[in-house]
PDB file of N, CA, C and O in Angstrom:
ATOM      1  N   UNK A   3      10.763   4.722  -2.027  1.00 77.00           N
ATOM      2  CA  UNK A   3      10.992   4.963  -3.441  1.00 77.00           C
ATOM      3  C   UNK A   3       9.672   5.116  -4.196  1.00 77.00           C
ATOM      4  O   UNK A   3       9.627   5.838  -5.180  1.00 77.00           O
ATOM      5  N   UNK A   4       8.623   4.447  -3.741  1.00 79.00           N
ATOM      6  CA  UNK A   4       7.347   4.498  -4.439  1.00 79.00           C
ATOM      7  C   UNK A   4       6.770   5.909  -4.444  1.00 79.00           C
ATOM      8  O   UNK A   4       6.200   6.354  -5.429  1.00 79.00           O
ATOM      9  N   UNK A   5       6.909   6.612  -3.341  1.00 83.00           N
ATOM     10  CA  UNK A   5       6.324   7.940  -3.207  1.00 83.00           C
ATOM     11  C   UNK A   5       7.396   9.029  -3.178  1.00 83.00           C
ATOM     12  O   UNK A   5       7.236  10.050  -2.515  1.00 83.00           O
ATOM     13  N   UNK A   6       8.471   8.835  -3.911  1.00 87.00           N
ATOM     14  CA  UNK A   6       9.575   9.782  -3.936  1.00 87.00           C
ATOM     15  C   UNK A   6       9.075  11.181  -4.319  1.00 87.00           C
ATOM     16  O   UNK A   6       8.323  11.342  -5.273  1.00 87.00           O
ATOM     17  N   UNK A   7       9.462  12.159  -3.548  1.00 89.00           N
ATOM     18  CA  UNK A   7       9.076  13.527  -3.810  1.00 89.00           C
ATOM     19  C   UNK A   7       7.799  13.966  -3.119  1.00 89.00           C
ATOM     20  O   UNK A   7       7.506  15.144  -3.055  1.00 89.00           O
ATOM     21  N   UNK A   8       7.028  13.021  -2.610  1.00 88.00           N
ATOM     22  CA  UNK A   8       5.795  13.372  -1.898  1.00 88.00           C
ATOM     23  C   UNK A   8       6.137  13.691  -0.448  1.00 88.00           C
ATOM     24  O   UNK A   8       6.844  12.929   0.202  1.00 88.00           O
ATOM     25  N   UNK A   9       5.619  14.775   0.044  1.00 92.00           N
ATOM     26  CA  UNK A   9       5.879  15.160   1.425  1.00 92.00           C
ATOM     27  C   UNK A   9       4.783  14.656   2.360  1.00 92.00           C
ATOM     28  O   UNK A   9       5.014  14.446   3.538  1.00 92.00           O
ATOM     29  N   UNK A  10       3.572  14.465   1.831  1.00 93.00           N
ATOM     30  CA  UNK A  10       2.469  13.971   2.661  1.00 93.00           C
ATOM     31  C   UNK A  10       1.391  13.371   1.767  1.00 93.00           C
ATOM     32  O   UNK A  10       1.334  13.645   0.566  1.00 93.00           O
ATOM     33  N   UNK A  11       0.551  12.567   2.363  1.00 93.00           N
ATOM     34  CA  UNK A  11      -0.584  11.993   1.651  1.00 93.00           C
ATOM     35  C   UNK A  11      -1.724  13.001   1.638  1.00 93.00           C
ATOM     36  O   UNK A  11      -1.827  13.844   2.532  1.00 93.00           O
ATOM     37  N   UNK A  12      -2.605  12.900   0.643  1.00 94.00           N
ATOM     38  CA  UNK A  12      -3.752  13.796   0.624  1.00 94.00           C
ATOM     39  C   UNK A  12      -4.820  13.287   1.600  1.00 94.00           C
ATOM     40  O   UNK A  12      -4.622  12.287   2.290  1.00 94.00           O
ATOM     41  N   UNK A  13      -5.946  13.962   1.665  1.00 95.00           N
ATOM     42  CA  UNK A  13      -6.958  13.643   2.674  1.00 95.00           C
ATOM     43  C   UNK A  13      -7.473  12.202   2.566  1.00 95.00           C
ATOM     44  O   UNK A  13      -7.507  11.476   3.547  1.00 95.00           O
ATOM     45  N   UNK A  14      -7.910  11.776   1.376  1.00 95.00           N
ATOM     46  CA  UNK A  14      -8.464  10.425   1.239  1.00 95.00           C
ATOM     47  C   UNK A  14      -7.397   9.367   1.513  1.00 95.00           C
ATOM     48  O   UNK A  14      -7.664   8.349   2.141  1.00 95.00           O
ATOM     49  N   UNK A  15      -6.175   9.612   1.076  1.00 96.00           N
ATOM     50  CA  UNK A  15      -5.088   8.661   1.324  1.00 96.00           C
ATOM     51  C   UNK A  15      -4.792   8.573   2.814  1.00 96.00           C
ATOM     52  O   UNK A  15      -4.538   7.484   3.339  1.00 96.00           O
ATOM     53  N   UNK A  16      -4.840   9.685   3.495  1.00 96.00           N
ATOM     54  CA  UNK A  16      -4.596   9.700   4.934  1.00 96.00           C
ATOM     55  C   UNK A  16      -5.682   8.950   5.694  1.00 96.00           C
ATOM     56  O   UNK A  16      -5.400   8.242   6.658  1.00 96.00           O
ATOM     57  N   UNK A  17      -6.921   9.089   5.244  1.00 96.00           N
ATOM     58  CA  UNK A  17      -8.046   8.423   5.912  1.00 96.00           C
ATOM     59  C   UNK A  17      -7.928   6.907   5.817  1.00 96.00           C
ATOM     60  O   UNK A  17      -8.186   6.193   6.782  1.00 96.00           O
ATOM     61  N   UNK A  18      -7.535   6.391   4.657  1.00 97.00           N
ATOM     62  CA  UNK A  18      -7.489   4.932   4.467  1.00 97.00           C
ATOM     63  C   UNK A  18      -6.112   4.334   4.710  1.00 97.00           C
ATOM     64  O   UNK A  18      -5.932   3.122   4.603  1.00 97.00           O
ATOM     65  N   UNK A  19      -5.115   5.163   5.029  1.00 96.00           N
ATOM     66  CA  UNK A  19      -3.738   4.679   5.162  1.00 96.00           C
ATOM     67  C   UNK A  19      -3.631   3.472   6.094  1.00 96.00           C
ATOM     68  O   UNK A  19      -3.046   2.446   5.733  1.00 96.00           O
ATOM     69  N   UNK A  20      -4.156   3.564   7.301  1.00 97.00           N
ATOM     70  CA  UNK A  20      -4.017   2.487   8.289  1.00 97.00           C
ATOM     71  C   UNK A  20      -4.549   1.161   7.746  1.00 97.00           C
ATOM     72  O   UNK A  20      -3.906   0.123   7.874  1.00 97.00           O
ATOM     73  N   UNK A  21      -5.701   1.194   7.122  1.00 98.00           N
ATOM     74  CA  UNK A  21      -6.302  -0.027   6.576  1.00 98.00           C
ATOM     75  C   UNK A  21      -5.522  -0.523   5.363  1.00 98.00           C
ATOM     76  O   UNK A  21      -5.234  -1.717   5.250  1.00 98.00           O
ATOM     77  N   UNK A  22      -5.169   0.375   4.462  1.00 97.00           N
ATOM     78  CA  UNK A  22      -4.489  -0.020   3.219  1.00 97.00           C
ATOM     79  C   UNK A  22      -3.092  -0.551   3.461  1.00 97.00           C
ATOM     80  O   UNK A  22      -2.659  -1.506   2.814  1.00 97.00           O
ATOM     81  N   UNK A  23      -2.363   0.045   4.388  1.00 96.00           N
ATOM     82  CA  UNK A  23      -0.944  -0.281   4.565  1.00 96.00           C
ATOM     83  C   UNK A  23      -0.682  -1.305   5.666  1.00 96.00           C
ATOM     84  O   UNK A  23       0.335  -1.973   5.645  1.00 96.00           O
ATOM     85  N   UNK A  24      -1.618  -1.431   6.611  1.00 97.00           N
ATOM     86  CA  UNK A  24      -1.334  -2.274   7.779  1.00 97.00           C
ATOM     87  C   UNK A  24      -2.320  -3.402   8.027  1.00 97.00           C
ATOM     88  O   UNK A  24      -2.204  -4.086   9.041  1.00 97.00           O
ATOM     89  N   UNK A  25      -3.294  -3.617   7.116  1.00 97.00           N
ATOM     90  CA  UNK A  25      -4.239  -4.714   7.337  1.00 97.00           C
ATOM     91  C   UNK A  25      -4.495  -5.456   6.029  1.00 97.00           C
ATOM     92  O   UNK A  25      -4.107  -5.001   4.954  1.00 97.00           O
ATOM     93  N   UNK A  26      -5.198  -6.558   6.133  1.00 95.00           N
ATOM     94  CA  UNK A  26      -5.644  -7.318   4.963  1.00 95.00           C
ATOM     95  C   UNK A  26      -7.125  -7.086   4.688  1.00 95.00           C
ATOM     96  O   UNK A  26      -7.748  -7.859   3.966  1.00 95.00           O
ATOM     97  N   UNK A  27      -7.687  -6.041   5.266  1.00 96.00           N
ATOM     98  CA  UNK A  27      -9.097  -5.729   5.064  1.00 96.00           C
ATOM     99  C   UNK A  27      -9.356  -5.339   3.607  1.00 96.00           C
ATOM    100  O   UNK A  27      -8.508  -4.753   2.949  1.00 96.00           O
ATOM    101  N   UNK A  28     -10.564  -5.666   3.130  1.00 96.00           N
ATOM    102  CA  UNK A  28     -10.963  -5.243   1.794  1.00 96.00           C
ATOM    103  C   UNK A  28     -11.272  -3.753   1.798  1.00 96.00           C
ATOM    104  O   UNK A  28     -11.742  -3.211   2.797  1.00 96.00           O
ATOM    105  N   UNK A  29     -11.029  -3.115   0.670  1.00 96.00           N
ATOM    106  CA  UNK A  29     -11.320  -1.696   0.507  1.00 96.00           C
ATOM    107  C   UNK A  29     -12.095  -1.485  -0.781  1.00 96.00           C
ATOM    108  O   UNK A  29     -11.842  -2.150  -1.786  1.00 96.00           O
ATOM    109  N   UNK A  30     -13.027  -0.549  -0.746  1.00 97.00           N
ATOM    110  CA  UNK A  30     -13.692  -0.064  -1.953  1.00 97.00           C
ATOM    111  C   UNK A  30     -13.510   1.439  -1.936  1.00 97.00           C
ATOM    112  O   UNK A  30     -14.030   2.123  -1.059  1.00 97.00           O
ATOM    113  N   UNK A  31     -12.744   1.941  -2.879  1.00 96.00           N
ATOM    114  CA  UNK A  31     -12.447   3.370  -2.934  1.00 96.00           C
ATOM    115  C   UNK A  31     -13.175   3.974  -4.128  1.00 96.00           C
ATOM    116  O   UNK A  31     -12.918   3.599  -5.269  1.00 96.00           O
ATOM    117  N   UNK A  32     -14.085   4.870  -3.858  1.00 96.00           N
ATOM    118  CA  UNK A  32     -14.813   5.600  -4.901  1.00 96.00           C
ATOM    119  C   UNK A  32     -14.455   7.066  -4.744  1.00 96.00           C
ATOM    120  O   UNK A  32     -14.778   7.677  -3.728  1.00 96.00           O
ATOM    121  N   UNK A  33     -13.793   7.610  -5.718  1.00 94.00           N
ATOM    122  CA  UNK A  33     -13.353   8.999  -5.653  1.00 94.00           C
ATOM    123  C   UNK A  33     -13.150   9.505  -7.074  1.00 94.00           C
ATOM    124  O   UNK A  33     -12.912   8.726  -7.996  1.00 94.00           O
ATOM    125  N   UNK A  34     -13.217  10.822  -7.247  1.00 95.00           N
ATOM    126  CA  UNK A  34     -13.043  11.387  -8.587  1.00 95.00           C
ATOM    127  C   UNK A  34     -11.629  11.181  -9.132  1.00 95.00           C
ATOM    128  O   UNK A  34     -10.693  10.896  -8.388  1.00 95.00           O
ATOM    129  N   UNK A  35     -11.497  11.374 -10.425  1.00 95.00           N
ATOM    130  CA  UNK A  35     -10.192  11.345 -11.075  1.00 95.00           C
ATOM    131  C   UNK A  35      -9.259  12.336 -10.383  1.00 95.00           C
ATOM    132  O   UNK A  35      -9.666  13.444 -10.053  1.00 95.00           O
ATOM    133  N   UNK A  36      -8.037  11.894 -10.135  1.00 93.00           N
ATOM    134  CA  UNK A  36      -7.048  12.774  -9.511  1.00 93.00           C
ATOM    135  C   UNK A  36      -7.111  12.808  -8.004  1.00 93.00           C
ATOM    136  O   UNK A  36      -6.389  13.569  -7.368  1.00 93.00           O
ATOM    137  N   UNK A  37      -7.956  11.950  -7.406  1.00 94.00           N
ATOM    138  CA  UNK A  37      -8.119  11.966  -5.945  1.00 94.00           C
ATOM    139  C   UNK A  37      -7.050  11.157  -5.223  1.00 94.00           C
ATOM    140  O   UNK A  37      -6.950  11.228  -4.010  1.00 94.00           O
ATOM    141  N   UNK A  38      -6.272  10.350  -5.940  1.00 94.00           N
ATOM    142  CA  UNK A  38      -5.199   9.592  -5.304  1.00 94.00           C
ATOM    143  C   UNK A  38      -5.459   8.113  -5.153  1.00 94.00           C
ATOM    144  O   UNK A  38      -4.816   7.447  -4.351  1.00 94.00           O
ATOM    145  N   UNK A  39      -6.390   7.577  -5.936  1.00 96.00           N
ATOM    146  CA  UNK A  39      -6.723   6.154  -5.826  1.00 96.00           C
ATOM    147  C   UNK A  39      -5.533   5.263  -6.175  1.00 96.00           C
ATOM    148  O   UNK A  39      -5.326   4.233  -5.555  1.00 96.00           O
ATOM    149  N   UNK A  40      -4.736   5.652  -7.153  1.00 94.00           N
ATOM    150  CA  UNK A  40      -3.580   4.843  -7.549  1.00 94.00           C
ATOM    151  C   UNK A  40      -2.583   4.724  -6.405  1.00 94.00           C
ATOM    152  O   UNK A  40      -2.035   3.643  -6.153  1.00 94.00           O
ATOM    153  N   UNK A  41      -2.346   5.803  -5.686  1.00 95.00           N
ATOM    154  CA  UNK A  41      -1.426   5.738  -4.548  1.00 95.00           C
ATOM    155  C   UNK A  41      -1.982   4.869  -3.429  1.00 95.00           C
ATOM    156  O   UNK A  41      -1.218   4.194  -2.727  1.00 95.00           O
ATOM    157  N   UNK A  42      -3.287   4.834  -3.261  1.00 96.00           N
ATOM    158  CA  UNK A  42      -3.887   3.926  -2.276  1.00 96.00           C
ATOM    159  C   UNK A  42      -3.626   2.484  -2.698  1.00 96.00           C
ATOM    160  O   UNK A  42      -3.264   1.639  -1.877  1.00 96.00           O
ATOM    161  N   UNK A  43      -3.784   2.204  -3.985  1.00 96.00           N
ATOM    162  CA  UNK A  43      -3.484   0.862  -4.491  1.00 96.00           C
ATOM    163  C   UNK A  43      -2.031   0.502  -4.237  1.00 96.00           C
ATOM    164  O   UNK A  43      -1.709  -0.634  -3.866  1.00 96.00           O
ATOM    165  N   UNK A  44      -1.128   1.460  -4.419  1.00 95.00           N
ATOM    166  CA  UNK A  44       0.295   1.214  -4.157  1.00 95.00           C
ATOM    167  C   UNK A  44       0.532   0.892  -2.682  1.00 95.00           C
ATOM    168  O   UNK A  44       1.377   0.054  -2.359  1.00 95.00           O
ATOM    169  N   UNK A  45      -0.197   1.525  -1.775  1.00 96.00           N
ATOM    170  CA  UNK A  45      -0.063   1.208  -0.350  1.00 96.00           C
ATOM    171  C   UNK A  45      -0.419  -0.247  -0.090  1.00 96.00           C
ATOM    172  O   UNK A  45       0.250  -0.933   0.682  1.00 96.00           O
ATOM    173  N   UNK A  46      -1.483  -0.745  -0.735  1.00 96.00           N
ATOM    174  CA  UNK A  46      -1.881  -2.137  -0.529  1.00 96.00           C
ATOM    175  C   UNK A  46      -0.851  -3.100  -1.117  1.00 96.00           C
ATOM    176  O   UNK A  46      -0.591  -4.158  -0.551  1.00 96.00           O
ATOM    177  N   UNK A  47      -0.252  -2.720  -2.243  1.00 94.00           N
ATOM    178  CA  UNK A  47       0.794  -3.554  -2.848  1.00 94.00           C
ATOM    179  C   UNK A  47       2.022  -3.607  -1.939  1.00 94.00           C
ATOM    180  O   UNK A  47       2.607  -4.682  -1.719  1.00 94.00           O
ATOM    181  N   UNK A  48       2.404  -2.472  -1.386  1.00 93.00           N
ATOM    182  CA  UNK A  48       3.533  -2.443  -0.453  1.00 93.00           C
ATOM    183  C   UNK A  48       3.257  -3.290   0.776  1.00 93.00           C
ATOM    184  O   UNK A  48       4.146  -3.989   1.282  1.00 93.00           O
ATOM    185  N   UNK A  49       2.024  -3.265   1.262  1.00 95.00           N
ATOM    186  CA  UNK A  49       1.651  -4.102   2.413  1.00 95.00           C
ATOM    187  C   UNK A  49       1.848  -5.580   2.074  1.00 95.00           C
ATOM    188  O   UNK A  49       2.425  -6.335   2.864  1.00 95.00           O
ATOM    189  N   UNK A  50       1.390  -5.983   0.899  1.00 93.00           N
ATOM    190  CA  UNK A  50       1.521  -7.386   0.493  1.00 93.00           C
ATOM    191  C   UNK A  50       2.984  -7.790   0.366  1.00 93.00           C
ATOM    192  O   UNK A  50       3.393  -8.848   0.839  1.00 93.00           O
ATOM    193  N   UNK A  51       3.786  -6.952  -0.241  1.00 92.00           N
ATOM    194  CA  UNK A  51       5.212  -7.257  -0.388  1.00 92.00           C
ATOM    195  C   UNK A  51       5.879  -7.369   0.984  1.00 92.00           C
ATOM    196  O   UNK A  51       6.679  -8.272   1.215  1.00 92.00           O
ATOM    197  N   UNK A  52       5.548  -6.444   1.887  1.00 92.00           N
ATOM    198  CA  UNK A  52       6.137  -6.482   3.239  1.00 92.00           C
ATOM    199  C   UNK A  52       5.844  -7.797   3.958  1.00 92.00           C
ATOM    200  O   UNK A  52       6.633  -8.252   4.770  1.00 92.00           O
ATOM    201  N   UNK A  53       4.703  -8.402   3.663  1.00 91.00           N
ATOM    202  CA  UNK A  53       4.346  -9.668   4.308  1.00 91.00           C
ATOM    203  C   UNK A  53       5.204 -10.828   3.828  1.00 91.00           C
ATOM    204  O   UNK A  53       5.185 -11.898   4.437  1.00 91.00           O
ATOM    205  N   UNK A  54       5.933 -10.636   2.742  1.00 91.00           N
ATOM    206  CA  UNK A  54       6.716 -11.727   2.151  1.00 91.00           C
ATOM    207  C   UNK A  54       8.190 -11.367   2.014  1.00 91.00           C
ATOM    208  O   UNK A  54       8.860 -11.792   1.067  1.00 91.00           O
ATOM    209  N   UNK A  55       8.696 -10.615   2.962  1.00 92.00           N
ATOM    210  CA  UNK A  55      10.114 -10.247   2.964  1.00 92.00           C
ATOM    211  C   UNK A  55      10.911 -11.180   3.861  1.00 92.00           C
ATOM    212  O   UNK A  55      10.491 -11.506   4.969  1.00 92.00           O
ATOM    213  N   UNK A  56      12.048 -11.595   3.370  1.00 90.00           N
ATOM    214  CA  UNK A  56      12.997 -12.342   4.176  1.00 90.00           C
ATOM    215  C   UNK A  56      13.971 -11.343   4.783  1.00 90.00           C
ATOM    216  O   UNK A  56      14.086 -10.206   4.303  1.00 90.00           O
ATOM    217  N   UNK A  57      14.697 -11.752   5.801  1.00 90.00           N
ATOM    218  CA  UNK A  57      15.743 -10.867   6.323  1.00 90.00           C
ATOM    219  C   UNK A  57      16.684 -10.449   5.199  1.00 90.00           C
ATOM    220  O   UNK A  57      16.995 -11.234   4.304  1.00 90.00           O
ATOM    221  N   UNK A  58      17.094  -9.214   5.223  1.00 90.00           N
ATOM    222  CA  UNK A  58      17.956  -8.690   4.174  1.00 90.00           C
ATOM    223  C   UNK A  58      17.174  -8.066   3.029  1.00 90.00           C
ATOM    224  O   UNK A  58      17.754  -7.601   2.063  1.00 90.00           O
ATOM    225  N   UNK A  59      15.842  -8.098   3.115  1.00 87.00           N
ATOM    226  CA  UNK A  59      15.019  -7.450   2.108  1.00 87.00           C
ATOM    227  C   UNK A  59      14.724  -8.270   0.877  1.00 87.00           C
ATOM    228  O   UNK A  59      14.259  -7.737  -0.123  1.00 87.00           O
ATOM    229  N   UNK A  60      14.975  -9.573   0.912  1.00 90.00           N
ATOM    230  CA  UNK A  60      14.697 -10.431  -0.238  1.00 90.00           C
ATOM    231  C   UNK A  60      13.203 -10.766  -0.241  1.00 90.00           C
ATOM    232  O   UNK A  60      12.654 -11.220   0.759  1.00 90.00           O
ATOM    233  N   UNK A  61      12.540 -10.542  -1.381  1.00 92.00           N
ATOM    234  CA  UNK A  61      11.113 -10.825  -1.502  1.00 92.00           C
ATOM    235  C   UNK A  61      10.917 -12.273  -1.884  1.00 92.00           C
ATOM    236  O   UNK A  61      11.478 -12.757  -2.874  1.00 92.00           O
ATOM    237  N   UNK A  62      10.091 -13.000  -1.133  1.00 91.00           N
ATOM    238  CA  UNK A  62       9.758 -14.402  -1.432  1.00 91.00           C
ATOM    239  C   UNK A  62       8.631 -14.412  -2.469  1.00 91.00           C
ATOM    240  O   UNK A  62       7.457 -14.577  -2.135  1.00 91.00           O
ATOM    241  N   UNK A  63       8.969 -14.241  -3.742  1.00 87.00           N
ATOM    242  CA  UNK A  63       8.000 -14.093  -4.808  1.00 87.00           C
ATOM    243  C   UNK A  63       7.161 -15.346  -5.048  1.00 87.00           C
ATOM    244  O   UNK A  63       6.078 -15.256  -5.601  1.00 87.00           O
ATOM    245  N   UNK A  64       7.648 -16.503  -4.635  1.00 88.00           N
ATOM    246  CA  UNK A  64       6.907 -17.733  -4.858  1.00 88.00           C
ATOM    247  C   UNK A  64       5.764 -17.908  -3.864  1.00 88.00           C
ATOM    248  O   UNK A  64       4.974 -18.843  -3.982  1.00 88.00           O
ATOM    249  N   UNK A  65       5.618 -17.008  -2.898  1.00 83.00           N
ATOM    250  CA  UNK A  65       4.585 -17.159  -1.873  1.00 83.00           C
ATOM    251  C   UNK A  65       3.345 -16.305  -2.093  1.00 83.00           C
ATOM    252  O   UNK A  65       2.435 -16.320  -1.287  1.00 83.00           O
ATOM    253  N   UNK A  66       3.301 -15.540  -3.174  1.00 76.00           N
ATOM    254  CA  UNK A  66       2.108 -14.750  -3.463  1.00 76.00           C
ATOM    255  C   UNK A  66       2.033 -14.425  -4.955  1.00 76.00           C
ATOM    256  O   UNK A  66       3.006 -14.597  -5.678  1.00 76.00           O
ATOM    257  N   UNK A  67       0.854 -13.977  -5.369  1.00 74.00           N
ATOM    258  CA  UNK A  67       0.654 -13.614  -6.787  1.00 74.00           C
ATOM    259  C   UNK A  67       0.604 -12.111  -6.900  1.00 74.00           C
ATOM    260  O   UNK A  67       0.113 -11.428  -6.059  1.00 74.00           O
TER     261      UNK A  67
END
């Protein structure tokens, strides 16, 4: 739902996807306006939420900020 309508990630998003979506590594993204930094941030947010899901898709909101 976050990326509804998008068929693929752009180049910078594709390069950092593995780190942003599947690890807890720190990232520093420096790119021009319109390069897709907000979507990279959304990938990291989705990663954090996925770490706190109970069976059935319930988010354990009390376990993270």
